[in-house]
Short mmCIF file of C-alpha atoms and ligand atoms in Angstrom, two decimals:
data_model
loop_
_atom_site.label_atom_id
_atom_site.label_comp_id
_atom_site.label_asym_id
_atom_site.label_seq_id
_atom_site.Cartn_x
_atom_site.Cartn_y
_atom_site.Cartn_z
CA MET A 25 60.84 -30.27 -79.66
CA SER A 26 58.19 -28.47 -81.00
CA LEU A 27 56.54 -25.30 -79.21
CA ASN A 28 53.20 -27.17 -79.37
CA GLU A 29 54.32 -29.57 -76.95
CA PHE A 30 54.16 -26.73 -74.38
CA SER A 31 50.26 -26.16 -74.94
CA SER A 32 49.14 -24.53 -71.79
CA ILE A 33 47.42 -22.20 -69.70
CA MET A 34 49.40 -19.72 -67.54
CA VAL A 35 47.20 -18.64 -64.73
CA ILE A 36 48.53 -15.34 -63.03
CA PHE A 37 47.67 -14.55 -59.66
CA GLY A 38 47.91 -11.06 -58.85
CA GLY A 39 46.85 -10.31 -62.75
CA THR A 40 46.28 -6.38 -61.51
CA GLY A 41 49.57 -5.77 -59.98
CA ASP A 42 52.97 -4.08 -61.17
CA LEU A 43 54.61 -6.99 -61.88
CA THR A 44 52.01 -8.47 -64.39
CA HIS A 45 51.55 -4.81 -66.26
CA ARG A 46 55.12 -3.77 -66.18
CA LYS A 47 56.69 -7.15 -67.17
CA LEU A 48 54.88 -10.25 -67.32
CA MET A 49 52.66 -9.18 -70.08
CA PRO A 50 55.21 -7.18 -72.00
CA ALA A 51 57.15 -10.07 -71.78
CA LEU A 52 54.48 -12.73 -72.97
CA TYR A 53 53.64 -10.16 -75.95
CA ASN A 54 57.41 -10.18 -77.02
CA LEU A 55 57.18 -14.02 -76.85
CA LEU A 56 54.23 -14.19 -79.09
CA PHE A 57 55.58 -11.45 -81.57
CA GLU A 58 58.79 -13.61 -82.03
CA LYS A 59 57.03 -16.96 -82.33
CA ASN A 60 58.07 -18.48 -78.93
CA LEU A 61 54.65 -18.93 -77.59
CA PRO A 62 53.09 -22.35 -78.58
CA GLU A 63 49.61 -21.60 -80.32
CA ASN A 64 47.58 -23.76 -77.80
CA PHE A 65 48.06 -21.10 -75.20
CA CYS A 66 46.15 -18.78 -73.03
CA ILE A 67 46.24 -16.59 -69.98
CA VAL A 68 43.94 -16.36 -67.09
CA SER A 69 44.58 -13.34 -64.82
CA VAL A 70 43.09 -13.49 -61.28
CA GLY A 71 42.86 -10.30 -59.21
CA ARG A 72 40.77 -8.82 -56.40
CA ARG A 73 39.28 -6.10 -58.48
CA ASP A 74 36.08 -5.82 -60.44
CA LYS A 75 37.03 -5.78 -64.25
CA THR A 76 35.56 -7.64 -67.15
CA ASN A 77 37.66 -9.43 -69.55
CA GLU A 78 37.49 -6.45 -71.87
CA SER A 79 38.18 -3.90 -69.43
CA TYR A 80 41.20 -6.03 -68.29
CA ARG A 81 42.55 -6.41 -71.97
CA ASN A 82 42.34 -2.49 -72.41
CA GLU A 83 44.55 -2.08 -69.42
CA VAL A 84 47.09 -4.81 -70.62
CA TYR A 85 47.21 -2.85 -74.01
CA GLU A 86 48.12 0.27 -72.62
CA SER A 87 50.68 -1.66 -70.39
CA ILE A 88 52.26 -3.15 -73.62
CA LYS A 89 52.26 -0.21 -75.16
CA ASN A 90 54.35 1.85 -72.30
CA PHE A 91 56.47 -1.24 -71.39
CA SER A 92 57.10 -3.55 -74.00
CA ARG A 93 60.79 -3.87 -75.61
CA ILE A 94 59.23 -4.53 -78.99
CA GLU A 95 56.78 -1.90 -80.33
CA LEU A 96 53.21 -2.76 -80.19
CA ASP A 97 51.73 -4.20 -83.51
CA GLU A 98 48.12 -4.21 -83.71
CA ASN A 99 47.85 -7.54 -85.52
CA VAL A 100 49.78 -9.36 -82.93
CA TRP A 101 48.14 -7.62 -80.23
CA LYS A 102 44.80 -8.74 -81.55
CA VAL A 103 46.13 -12.55 -81.36
CA LEU A 104 47.31 -12.20 -77.67
CA LYS A 105 44.10 -10.18 -76.52
CA ASN A 106 42.11 -12.99 -77.56
CA LYS A 107 43.79 -15.54 -75.42
CA ILE A 108 43.66 -13.13 -72.33
CA TYR A 109 40.78 -13.54 -69.64
CA TYR A 110 40.05 -12.32 -66.12
CA GLN A 111 38.72 -13.70 -62.99
CA LYS A 112 38.03 -11.70 -59.96
CA PHE A 113 38.07 -13.32 -56.73
CA ASP A 114 39.86 -13.11 -53.24
CA PHE A 115 42.48 -15.55 -52.64
CA HIS A 116 40.56 -16.65 -49.35
CA ASP A 117 37.79 -17.55 -51.54
CA ASP A 118 36.82 -21.33 -52.23
CA ASN A 119 34.39 -20.36 -54.63
CA GLY A 120 36.69 -18.52 -56.62
CA TYR A 121 38.87 -22.06 -57.07
CA THR A 122 35.79 -23.59 -58.05
CA HIS A 123 34.89 -21.24 -60.91
CA LEU A 124 38.53 -20.77 -62.05
CA LYS A 125 38.95 -24.58 -62.22
CA GLY A 126 35.59 -24.68 -64.62
CA LEU A 127 37.00 -21.77 -66.36
CA LEU A 128 40.30 -23.52 -67.21
CA SER A 129 38.45 -26.85 -68.11
CA GLU A 130 36.28 -24.76 -70.54
CA LEU A 131 39.48 -23.20 -72.14
CA ASP A 132 41.35 -26.58 -72.19
CA ASP A 133 38.49 -27.34 -74.51
CA ASN A 134 38.92 -24.25 -76.64
CA TYR A 135 42.53 -24.23 -76.81
CA ASN A 136 43.55 -28.01 -76.86
CA THR A 137 45.62 -26.97 -73.67
CA ASN A 138 45.49 -30.70 -72.39
CA GLY A 139 45.10 -29.49 -68.35
CA ASN A 140 48.74 -28.07 -68.46
CA ARG A 141 49.20 -25.18 -66.31
CA ILE A 142 51.60 -22.73 -65.40
CA PHE A 143 50.38 -20.87 -61.85
CA TYR A 144 52.26 -17.58 -61.60
CA LEU A 145 52.20 -16.23 -58.05
CA ALA A 146 52.83 -12.61 -58.63
CA VAL A 147 51.29 -11.63 -55.33
CA ALA A 148 52.74 -10.63 -51.98
CA PRO A 149 54.72 -13.49 -50.16
CA GLU A 150 51.98 -14.08 -47.51
CA TYR A 151 49.53 -15.39 -50.13
CA PHE A 152 52.28 -17.95 -51.37
CA GLU A 153 50.94 -20.76 -48.87
CA LEU A 154 47.40 -20.23 -49.34
CA ILE A 155 47.21 -20.09 -53.04
CA VAL A 156 49.32 -23.17 -53.27
CA GLU A 157 46.93 -25.16 -50.64
CA LYS A 158 44.05 -24.04 -52.27
CA LEU A 159 44.91 -25.07 -55.88
CA ASN A 160 45.75 -28.67 -54.13
CA GLU A 161 42.20 -28.77 -52.22
CA HIS A 162 40.49 -27.96 -55.50
CA GLY A 163 42.34 -30.65 -57.26
CA MET A 164 44.11 -28.52 -59.78
CA VAL A 165 47.63 -29.97 -59.25
CA GLU A 166 49.56 -33.31 -60.06
CA ASN A 167 47.25 -34.62 -62.98
CA ASN A 168 49.16 -37.57 -64.20
CA ARG A 169 48.17 -37.05 -67.73
CA SER A 170 49.42 -33.48 -67.66
CA TRP A 171 51.99 -31.20 -66.07
CA GLN A 172 51.46 -28.25 -63.73
CA ARG A 173 54.19 -25.89 -62.74
CA VAL A 174 54.49 -23.11 -60.15
CA MET A 175 56.64 -19.95 -60.51
CA ILE A 176 56.95 -17.99 -57.39
CA GLU A 177 58.34 -14.50 -56.93
CA LYS A 178 61.00 -13.46 -54.58
CA PRO A 179 61.14 -13.03 -51.83
CA PHE A 180 61.35 -17.01 -50.66
CA GLY A 181 60.81 -16.56 -47.42
CA LYS A 182 62.37 -13.84 -44.80
CA ASP A 183 65.00 -15.98 -43.26
CA LEU A 184 66.02 -19.74 -43.10
CA ASN A 185 63.24 -21.00 -41.00
CA SER A 186 60.40 -19.08 -42.99
CA ALA A 187 61.76 -20.05 -46.46
CA LYS A 188 62.08 -23.82 -44.97
CA TYR A 189 58.53 -23.64 -44.03
CA LEU A 190 57.33 -22.24 -47.31
CA ASN A 191 59.06 -24.76 -49.06
CA LYS A 192 57.73 -27.37 -47.12
CA LYS A 193 54.45 -26.04 -47.95
CA ILE A 194 55.09 -25.91 -51.79
CA THR A 195 56.47 -29.26 -51.91
CA GLU A 196 54.03 -30.77 -50.49
CA VAL A 197 51.89 -29.82 -53.27
CA PHE A 198 54.56 -29.58 -56.17
CA ARG A 199 57.39 -31.32 -56.85
CA GLU A 200 60.84 -29.80 -56.99
CA LYS A 201 61.20 -30.15 -60.81
CA ASN A 202 57.68 -28.34 -61.19
CA THR A 203 58.54 -25.43 -58.73
CA TYR A 204 60.25 -22.41 -60.43
CA ARG A 205 61.65 -20.15 -58.11
CA ILE A 206 62.25 -16.90 -59.71
CA ASP A 207 65.46 -14.74 -59.36
CA HIS A 208 65.05 -12.51 -62.39
CA TYR A 209 68.78 -11.66 -62.66
CA LEU A 210 69.21 -15.20 -64.05
CA GLY A 211 67.23 -14.52 -66.73
CA LYS A 212 69.26 -11.45 -67.76
CA GLU A 213 71.28 -12.24 -71.17
CA MET A 214 75.07 -11.43 -69.63
CA LEU A 215 74.22 -13.56 -66.49
CA GLN A 216 73.75 -16.61 -69.03
CA ASN A 217 76.90 -15.36 -70.59
CA ILE A 218 79.02 -15.34 -67.66
CA MET A 219 79.50 -19.30 -67.77
CA VAL A 220 80.13 -18.78 -71.79
CA ILE A 221 83.08 -16.17 -71.27
CA ARG A 222 84.54 -17.98 -68.62
CA PHE A 223 84.28 -21.68 -69.85
CA ALA A 224 84.87 -20.93 -73.72
CA ASN A 225 87.71 -18.84 -73.91
CA VAL A 226 91.29 -19.87 -73.25
CA PHE A 227 92.20 -16.14 -72.22
CA PHE A 228 89.94 -16.34 -69.26
CA GLU A 229 89.61 -19.98 -67.82
CA PRO A 230 93.40 -20.61 -66.89
CA VAL A 231 93.66 -17.17 -64.93
CA TRP A 232 90.69 -17.61 -63.34
CA ASN A 233 91.90 -18.30 -59.63
CA ASN A 234 93.76 -17.30 -56.66
CA LYS A 235 97.29 -17.38 -58.71
CA TYR A 236 96.16 -14.47 -60.97
CA VAL A 237 93.04 -12.96 -59.44
CA ASP A 238 93.67 -10.02 -56.97
CA ASN A 239 90.18 -9.30 -55.92
CA ILE A 240 86.70 -9.50 -57.47
CA GLN A 241 84.32 -6.74 -57.24
CA ILE A 242 80.53 -7.10 -57.83
CA SER A 243 78.42 -3.89 -57.84
CA SER A 244 74.69 -3.52 -58.29
CA SER A 245 73.91 0.16 -57.99
CA GLU A 246 70.48 1.85 -58.58
CA THR A 247 69.65 5.46 -58.76
CA VAL A 248 66.03 5.03 -57.61
CA GLY A 249 65.31 4.98 -54.04
CA ILE A 250 62.44 2.45 -52.61
CA GLU A 251 59.63 4.16 -54.59
CA ASN A 252 56.16 3.30 -53.53
CA ARG A 253 57.41 -0.24 -51.78
CA GLY A 254 58.03 1.27 -48.12
CA GLY A 255 55.78 -1.43 -46.64
CA TYR A 256 57.73 -4.34 -48.29
CA TYR A 257 61.18 -2.65 -48.07
CA GLU A 258 61.27 -1.66 -44.57
CA LYS A 259 60.78 -5.54 -43.71
CA ALA A 260 63.47 -6.53 -46.49
CA GLY A 261 66.25 -4.03 -46.61
CA ALA A 262 68.91 -4.25 -49.31
CA LEU A 263 70.56 -7.67 -47.45
CA ARG A 264 67.23 -9.71 -48.09
CA ASP A 265 66.08 -7.77 -50.99
CA MET A 266 69.41 -8.02 -53.12
CA VAL A 267 71.90 -9.84 -51.39
CA GLN A 268 70.44 -12.91 -50.29
CA ASN A 269 69.49 -13.66 -54.36
CA HIS A 270 70.67 -11.54 -57.04
CA MET A 271 74.25 -10.69 -55.32
CA LEU A 272 75.15 -14.39 -54.29
CA GLN A 273 73.72 -15.45 -57.76
CA LEU A 274 76.29 -13.56 -59.39
CA ILE A 275 78.87 -14.52 -56.79
CA THR A 276 77.89 -18.45 -57.79
CA LEU A 277 78.07 -17.85 -61.57
CA THR A 278 81.56 -16.02 -61.08
CA ALA A 279 83.11 -18.58 -59.08
CA MET A 280 81.96 -21.61 -59.63
CA GLU A 281 83.72 -24.89 -61.19
CA PRO A 282 82.91 -26.07 -64.42
CA PRO A 283 79.91 -28.45 -64.41
CA VAL A 284 80.37 -31.84 -65.85
CA ASP A 285 77.84 -31.07 -68.46
CA LEU A 286 75.10 -28.55 -69.21
CA SER A 287 72.31 -30.33 -67.31
CA THR A 288 70.33 -28.06 -64.91
CA GLU A 289 71.40 -30.61 -61.99
CA SER A 290 75.00 -30.44 -62.81
CA ILE A 291 74.73 -26.67 -62.95
CA HIS A 292 73.04 -26.40 -59.97
CA ASP A 293 75.47 -28.67 -58.05
CA GLU A 294 78.55 -26.57 -58.98
CA LYS A 295 76.82 -23.41 -57.88
CA VAL A 296 75.70 -24.89 -54.52
CA LYS A 297 79.15 -25.96 -53.78
CA VAL A 298 80.11 -22.43 -53.90
CA LEU A 299 77.53 -21.48 -51.52
CA LYS A 300 78.45 -24.34 -49.24
CA SER A 301 82.33 -22.93 -49.64
CA LEU A 302 81.29 -19.31 -48.19
CA GLN A 303 83.78 -18.56 -45.42
CA GLU A 304 81.60 -19.52 -42.24
CA LEU A 305 80.59 -16.04 -40.21
CA THR A 306 81.32 -15.12 -36.96
CA PRO A 307 79.81 -11.88 -34.98
CA GLU A 308 83.27 -10.61 -34.97
CA LEU A 309 83.65 -11.17 -38.85
CA VAL A 310 80.06 -9.58 -39.68
CA LEU A 311 81.22 -6.33 -37.63
CA LYS A 312 84.55 -6.44 -39.74
CA ASN A 313 83.25 -7.28 -43.23
CA ALA A 314 79.85 -6.43 -43.63
CA ILE A 315 78.60 -2.47 -44.01
CA ARG A 316 75.49 -1.37 -44.18
CA GLY A 317 74.25 2.29 -44.97
CA GLN A 318 70.91 3.94 -45.22
CA TYR A 319 70.37 7.22 -47.42
CA LYS A 320 69.62 10.60 -45.83
CA GLY A 321 65.68 10.98 -47.06
CA TYR A 322 64.86 7.30 -46.61
CA ARG A 323 62.96 7.84 -43.52
CA GLU A 324 60.75 10.41 -45.15
CA GLU A 325 59.36 8.07 -47.54
CA GLU A 326 55.96 6.67 -47.61
CA LYS A 327 55.31 3.66 -45.17
CA VAL A 328 58.75 3.82 -43.59
CA LYS A 329 59.04 4.54 -39.88
CA PRO A 330 60.42 8.03 -38.88
CA ASN A 331 63.37 6.11 -36.87
CA SER A 332 63.72 3.16 -39.25
CA ASP A 333 67.02 1.08 -38.91
CA THR A 334 66.58 -0.83 -42.26
CA GLU A 335 69.47 -0.62 -44.75
CA THR A 336 69.48 0.58 -48.24
CA TYR A 337 72.96 -0.26 -48.94
CA VAL A 338 75.16 -3.16 -48.16
CA ALA A 339 78.88 -3.85 -48.95
CA LEU A 340 80.42 -7.22 -48.00
CA LYS A 341 83.99 -8.75 -48.03
CA ILE A 342 83.27 -12.29 -48.76
CA TYR A 343 85.97 -15.28 -48.95
CA ILE A 344 85.23 -18.20 -50.87
CA GLU A 345 87.03 -21.04 -48.93
CA ASN A 346 88.08 -23.55 -51.70
CA PHE A 347 91.34 -24.35 -53.64
CA ARG A 348 90.41 -22.16 -56.49
CA TRP A 349 89.72 -19.17 -54.53
CA ALA A 350 91.21 -19.51 -51.21
CA GLY A 351 92.68 -16.10 -50.05
CA VAL A 352 91.02 -14.12 -52.91
CA PRO A 353 88.50 -11.54 -51.34
CA PHE A 354 85.04 -10.98 -53.38
CA TYR A 355 83.87 -7.45 -52.46
CA ILE A 356 79.76 -6.89 -53.15
CA ARG A 357 78.09 -3.63 -52.74
CA THR A 358 74.53 -3.02 -53.63
CA GLY A 359 72.64 0.16 -53.11
CA LYS A 360 69.61 2.43 -53.55
CA ARG A 361 70.15 6.28 -54.51
CA LEU A 362 73.69 5.51 -55.86
CA PRO A 363 75.12 7.69 -58.84
CA VAL A 364 74.27 5.24 -61.83
CA LYS A 365 72.22 2.28 -62.33
CA SER A 366 74.45 -0.50 -63.36
CA THR A 367 75.66 -3.74 -62.45
CA GLU A 368 79.16 -4.99 -63.35
CA ILE A 369 81.60 -7.87 -62.25
CA ILE A 370 85.27 -6.44 -62.41
CA VAL A 371 88.04 -9.13 -62.04
CA GLN A 372 91.23 -7.28 -60.94
CA PHE A 373 94.53 -9.41 -61.71
CA LYS A 374 97.33 -9.56 -59.76
CA PRO A 375 100.62 -7.31 -60.76
CA LEU A 376 103.60 -8.99 -62.64
CA PRO A 377 106.75 -9.13 -60.88
CA GLY A 378 107.71 -5.37 -59.86
CA ILE A 379 110.57 -5.38 -62.69
CA LEU A 380 111.35 -4.12 -66.18
CA PHE A 381 108.32 -1.51 -66.63
CA PHE A 382 107.16 -1.27 -63.37
CA LYS A 383 110.51 0.02 -62.04
CA GLU A 384 110.65 2.90 -64.69
CA ASN A 385 106.64 3.76 -64.22
CA GLY A 386 106.65 3.31 -60.67
CA GLY A 387 103.75 0.75 -60.51
CA LEU A 388 101.52 -0.05 -63.48
CA THR A 389 97.80 0.10 -63.42
CA PRO A 390 96.19 -3.34 -62.73
CA ASN A 391 94.87 -5.50 -65.68
CA LEU A 392 91.05 -5.85 -65.30
CA LEU A 393 88.15 -7.63 -66.89
CA VAL A 394 84.74 -6.01 -66.51
CA ILE A 395 81.52 -8.25 -67.44
CA LYS A 396 79.04 -5.65 -67.70
CA ILE A 397 75.54 -7.02 -66.80
CA GLN A 398 73.23 -4.06 -67.35
CA PRO A 399 72.48 -1.33 -68.59
CA GLU A 400 75.18 -2.09 -71.12
CA GLU A 401 75.90 -5.61 -72.03
CA GLY A 402 79.49 -6.55 -72.82
CA VAL A 403 82.87 -6.94 -71.69
CA PHE A 404 85.52 -5.03 -71.10
CA LEU A 405 89.40 -5.17 -70.57
CA GLN A 406 92.03 -3.09 -69.42
CA PHE A 407 95.50 -3.86 -70.18
CA ASN A 408 99.01 -1.89 -70.33
CA ALA A 409 100.45 -0.76 -73.65
CA LYS A 410 103.23 1.74 -74.59
CA LYS A 411 102.33 5.34 -74.93
CA PRO A 412 102.86 6.35 -78.72
CA GLY A 413 105.66 8.35 -79.04
CA THR A 414 109.53 8.79 -77.97
CA SER A 415 108.87 8.38 -74.14
CA ASN A 416 108.94 4.97 -72.65
CA LYS A 417 105.73 5.54 -70.83
CA ILE A 418 103.21 2.91 -70.17
CA ILE A 419 99.42 3.80 -69.94
CA PRO A 420 96.50 1.50 -69.66
CA VAL A 421 94.32 1.05 -72.97
CA GLN A 422 90.87 -0.53 -73.22
CA MET A 423 89.03 -2.80 -75.28
CA ASP A 424 85.41 -2.58 -75.25
CA PHE A 425 82.75 -4.96 -76.44
CA CYS A 426 79.44 -3.77 -76.04
CA GLN A 427 76.74 -6.78 -77.08
CA ASN A 428 73.77 -4.65 -77.10
CA CYS A 429 75.27 -2.04 -79.15
CA GLN A 430 75.46 -3.92 -82.20
CA VAL A 431 73.11 -3.24 -84.66
CA GLY A 432 69.84 -5.89 -84.71
CA SER A 433 71.04 -7.06 -81.09
CA ASN A 434 67.65 -6.47 -78.81
CA SER A 435 68.34 -8.77 -75.78
CA PRO A 436 65.20 -10.16 -74.48
CA GLU A 437 64.15 -9.15 -71.13
CA ALA A 438 64.88 -11.14 -68.19
CA TYR A 439 61.00 -12.36 -67.78
CA GLU A 440 60.61 -13.54 -71.66
CA ARG A 441 63.44 -16.04 -70.85
CA LEU A 442 62.17 -17.15 -67.85
CA ILE A 443 58.62 -17.72 -68.76
CA TYR A 444 59.91 -19.24 -71.71
CA ASP A 445 61.87 -21.64 -69.89
CA ALA A 446 58.84 -22.40 -67.95
CA LEU A 447 56.91 -23.28 -70.65
CA ARG A 448 59.65 -25.78 -71.81
CA GLY A 449 60.21 -27.21 -68.25
CA ASP A 450 63.89 -26.30 -68.17
CA SER A 451 64.39 -24.85 -64.55
CA THR A 452 68.20 -24.33 -64.94
CA LEU A 453 68.02 -20.45 -64.83
CA PHE A 454 65.59 -20.68 -61.59
CA THR A 455 66.93 -21.19 -57.87
CA ARG A 456 67.15 -24.73 -56.71
CA TRP A 457 65.82 -25.01 -53.22
CA ASP A 458 69.40 -25.93 -51.69
CA GLU A 459 70.76 -22.71 -53.10
CA VAL A 460 67.89 -20.99 -51.21
CA GLU A 461 68.53 -22.57 -48.30
CA TYR A 462 72.56 -21.87 -48.58
CA SER A 463 71.97 -18.35 -49.16
CA TRP A 464 69.52 -17.61 -46.46
CA LYS A 465 72.13 -19.60 -44.29
CA TYR A 466 74.78 -16.99 -44.87
CA VAL A 467 72.62 -13.90 -44.86
CA ASP A 468 70.97 -14.79 -41.75
CA LYS A 469 74.06 -14.71 -39.87
CA ILE A 470 74.58 -11.12 -40.96
CA ALA A 471 71.27 -10.13 -40.27
CA GLU A 472 71.30 -11.53 -36.67
CA VAL A 473 74.54 -9.37 -35.74
CA TRP A 474 72.96 -6.30 -37.17
CA ARG A 475 69.45 -6.94 -35.41
CA ASN A 476 71.61 -6.56 -32.23
CA GLU A 477 73.93 -3.51 -33.20
CA LYS A 478 72.07 -0.18 -33.46
CA PRO A 479 73.47 1.42 -36.74
CA ASN A 480 74.39 5.07 -37.11
CA PHE A 481 71.72 5.98 -39.88
CA PRO A 482 71.31 7.81 -42.08
CA ASN A 483 74.79 7.46 -43.20
CA TYR A 484 75.10 8.55 -46.99
CA GLU A 485 73.98 11.33 -49.15
CA ALA A 486 71.56 10.19 -52.07
CA GLY A 487 73.34 10.16 -55.08
CA THR A 488 76.94 9.43 -53.68
CA TRP A 489 78.67 5.94 -53.60
CA GLY A 490 77.19 5.04 -49.94
CA PRO A 491 78.70 5.31 -46.70
CA ILE A 492 82.44 5.88 -46.15
CA GLU A 493 82.94 2.80 -44.00
CA ALA A 494 82.47 0.70 -47.55
CA ASP A 495 85.36 2.78 -49.06
CA LYS A 496 87.51 1.87 -45.88
CA LEU A 497 86.46 -1.70 -45.89
CA ILE A 498 88.29 -2.06 -49.31
CA LEU A 499 91.06 0.66 -48.68
CA LYS A 500 92.34 -1.45 -45.73
CA ASP A 501 93.36 -4.31 -47.85
CA ASN A 502 95.02 -1.80 -50.34
CA PHE A 503 92.40 -1.95 -52.88
CA LYS A 504 89.62 0.45 -54.23
CA TRP A 505 86.40 -0.18 -55.60
CA TRP A 506 86.86 0.57 -59.20
CA ASN A 507 83.70 2.94 -59.86
CA ILE A 508 81.26 1.35 -62.19
CA GLY A 509 79.42 2.61 -65.32
CA GLY A 510 81.87 0.92 -67.38
CA SER A 511 83.61 1.97 -70.09
CA ASN A 512 82.22 5.13 -70.15
CA ASN A 513 83.77 6.04 -66.40
CA GLU A 514 86.71 8.07 -66.29
CA ASN A 515 87.67 6.53 -63.04
CA LEU A 516 88.25 3.39 -64.29
C1 BG6 B 610 64.49 -6.23 -57.50
C2 BG6 B 610 64.32 -5.70 -56.09
O1 BG6 B 610 64.41 -7.98 -56.93
O2 BG6 B 610 65.17 -6.22 -58.13
C3 BG6 B 610 64.28 -4.28 -56.16
O3 BG6 B 610 63.04 -6.06 -55.26
C4 BG6 B 610 65.49 -3.62 -57.19
O4 BG6 B 610 64.65 -3.73 -55.00
C5 BG6 B 610 65.29 -4.53 -58.32
O5 BG6 B 610 65.29 -2.49 -57.47
C6 BG6 B 610 66.62 -4.59 -59.49
O6 BG6 B 610 66.26 -5.46 -60.32
P1 BG6 B 610 66.91 -4.73 -61.86
O7 BG6 B 610 66.63 -5.97 -62.91
O8 BG6 B 610 66.39 -3.48 -61.96
O9 BG6 B 610 68.48 -4.57 -61.67
#
């Protein structure tokens, strides 16, 4: 398929926001630099602030300079610059949509974009419904001779009911196949690699089950706090901000069965089956297996209540009740103000029978496979070998494959991949409605119990690995958290 089949206009609602400047514009620049944008393409940014095309373009120039993966090249910028337009209006204002429609049809003539559109909603969630409705009222969606797609940032709802409502509103206007719900983790290079590592290697696939795996740990830690997002974060907390989406997506990719083929539907079908197999949570199980934390100092952050009970850390023990995973605990944890910025999946294998080397060495270090998602991308294996020399000592040794350490490899940013796929009409790396639905079902059970139990917050120091209860959660099962940070970590 040639790129020019994807000729279109991308309309970004929230064109002056942080996401547009830090992620979307740099991603569009990188796509253009690498010749992954169709020639017939332009961008209209909609925002509520007063700006001319010229002043807006100058701001975008600075953002690309500051945030782009590939250094800004003036010649490429010149091409992109002339494709960027700015429209000011309030999202409630009908006149704004009328003008937008006029501008888009003018640009269709200039750029040969045939009425094809991507509407990117980079706005606060309270505007999702409004904008979609207005686009519909103004006849900007579902023109039979062309396509219109909508890309929606998270959070998709704040619980199951609100997500259902939002989905209903969106699907009244856009068909499911034209709805691209973003979970930017799915755009990360190593998430796409999980299926390949699992299903393209004979070392891994046969042992990827409850016969050989003792437990799986999925950690995503951040060193930053909530920065200037207090208003949003107070209502979300780590459970809605990270677990409902990114963490459960990591679980589905780690645990899913091989799909029958690589089509979008087949892959989504398998992912949903994992979510459907999550152990039914009772209040007792939540109290036992769900740990929350808040870092000291959170309550003093801007727009945070002085007695806030919002969690900035979550650790969970999860069971997937299907044939492959029955009995294998999945421990997940995520938090702000932890010691390192890192996301990893650690598969700990079961010990071999306790004879031979075990006897002499008094137990061996478990075999580990670590899929390193970020900041390093790669795979790390730990296994046992004889210590060189005359003693019979056995020591753990490590093999480390670092994908982004290789010369010349420069993984695209998640948003590059996601925009590229939406342009091509491939929604594999986006979340299908039933994935969102089942993840909210699971997370709501935890939220409900937590709403009725007062936590003892704050309960961890910034810069530490979270509350002590998270350590107890795993120690109870005779396991320990493998401290993340990959091969550089002496604790591994
Ligand atoms: C976002 C959350 O979805 O993911 C943020 O809203 C979080 O709170 C971010 O910081 C983490 O993403 P990444 O790509 O930096 O791991």
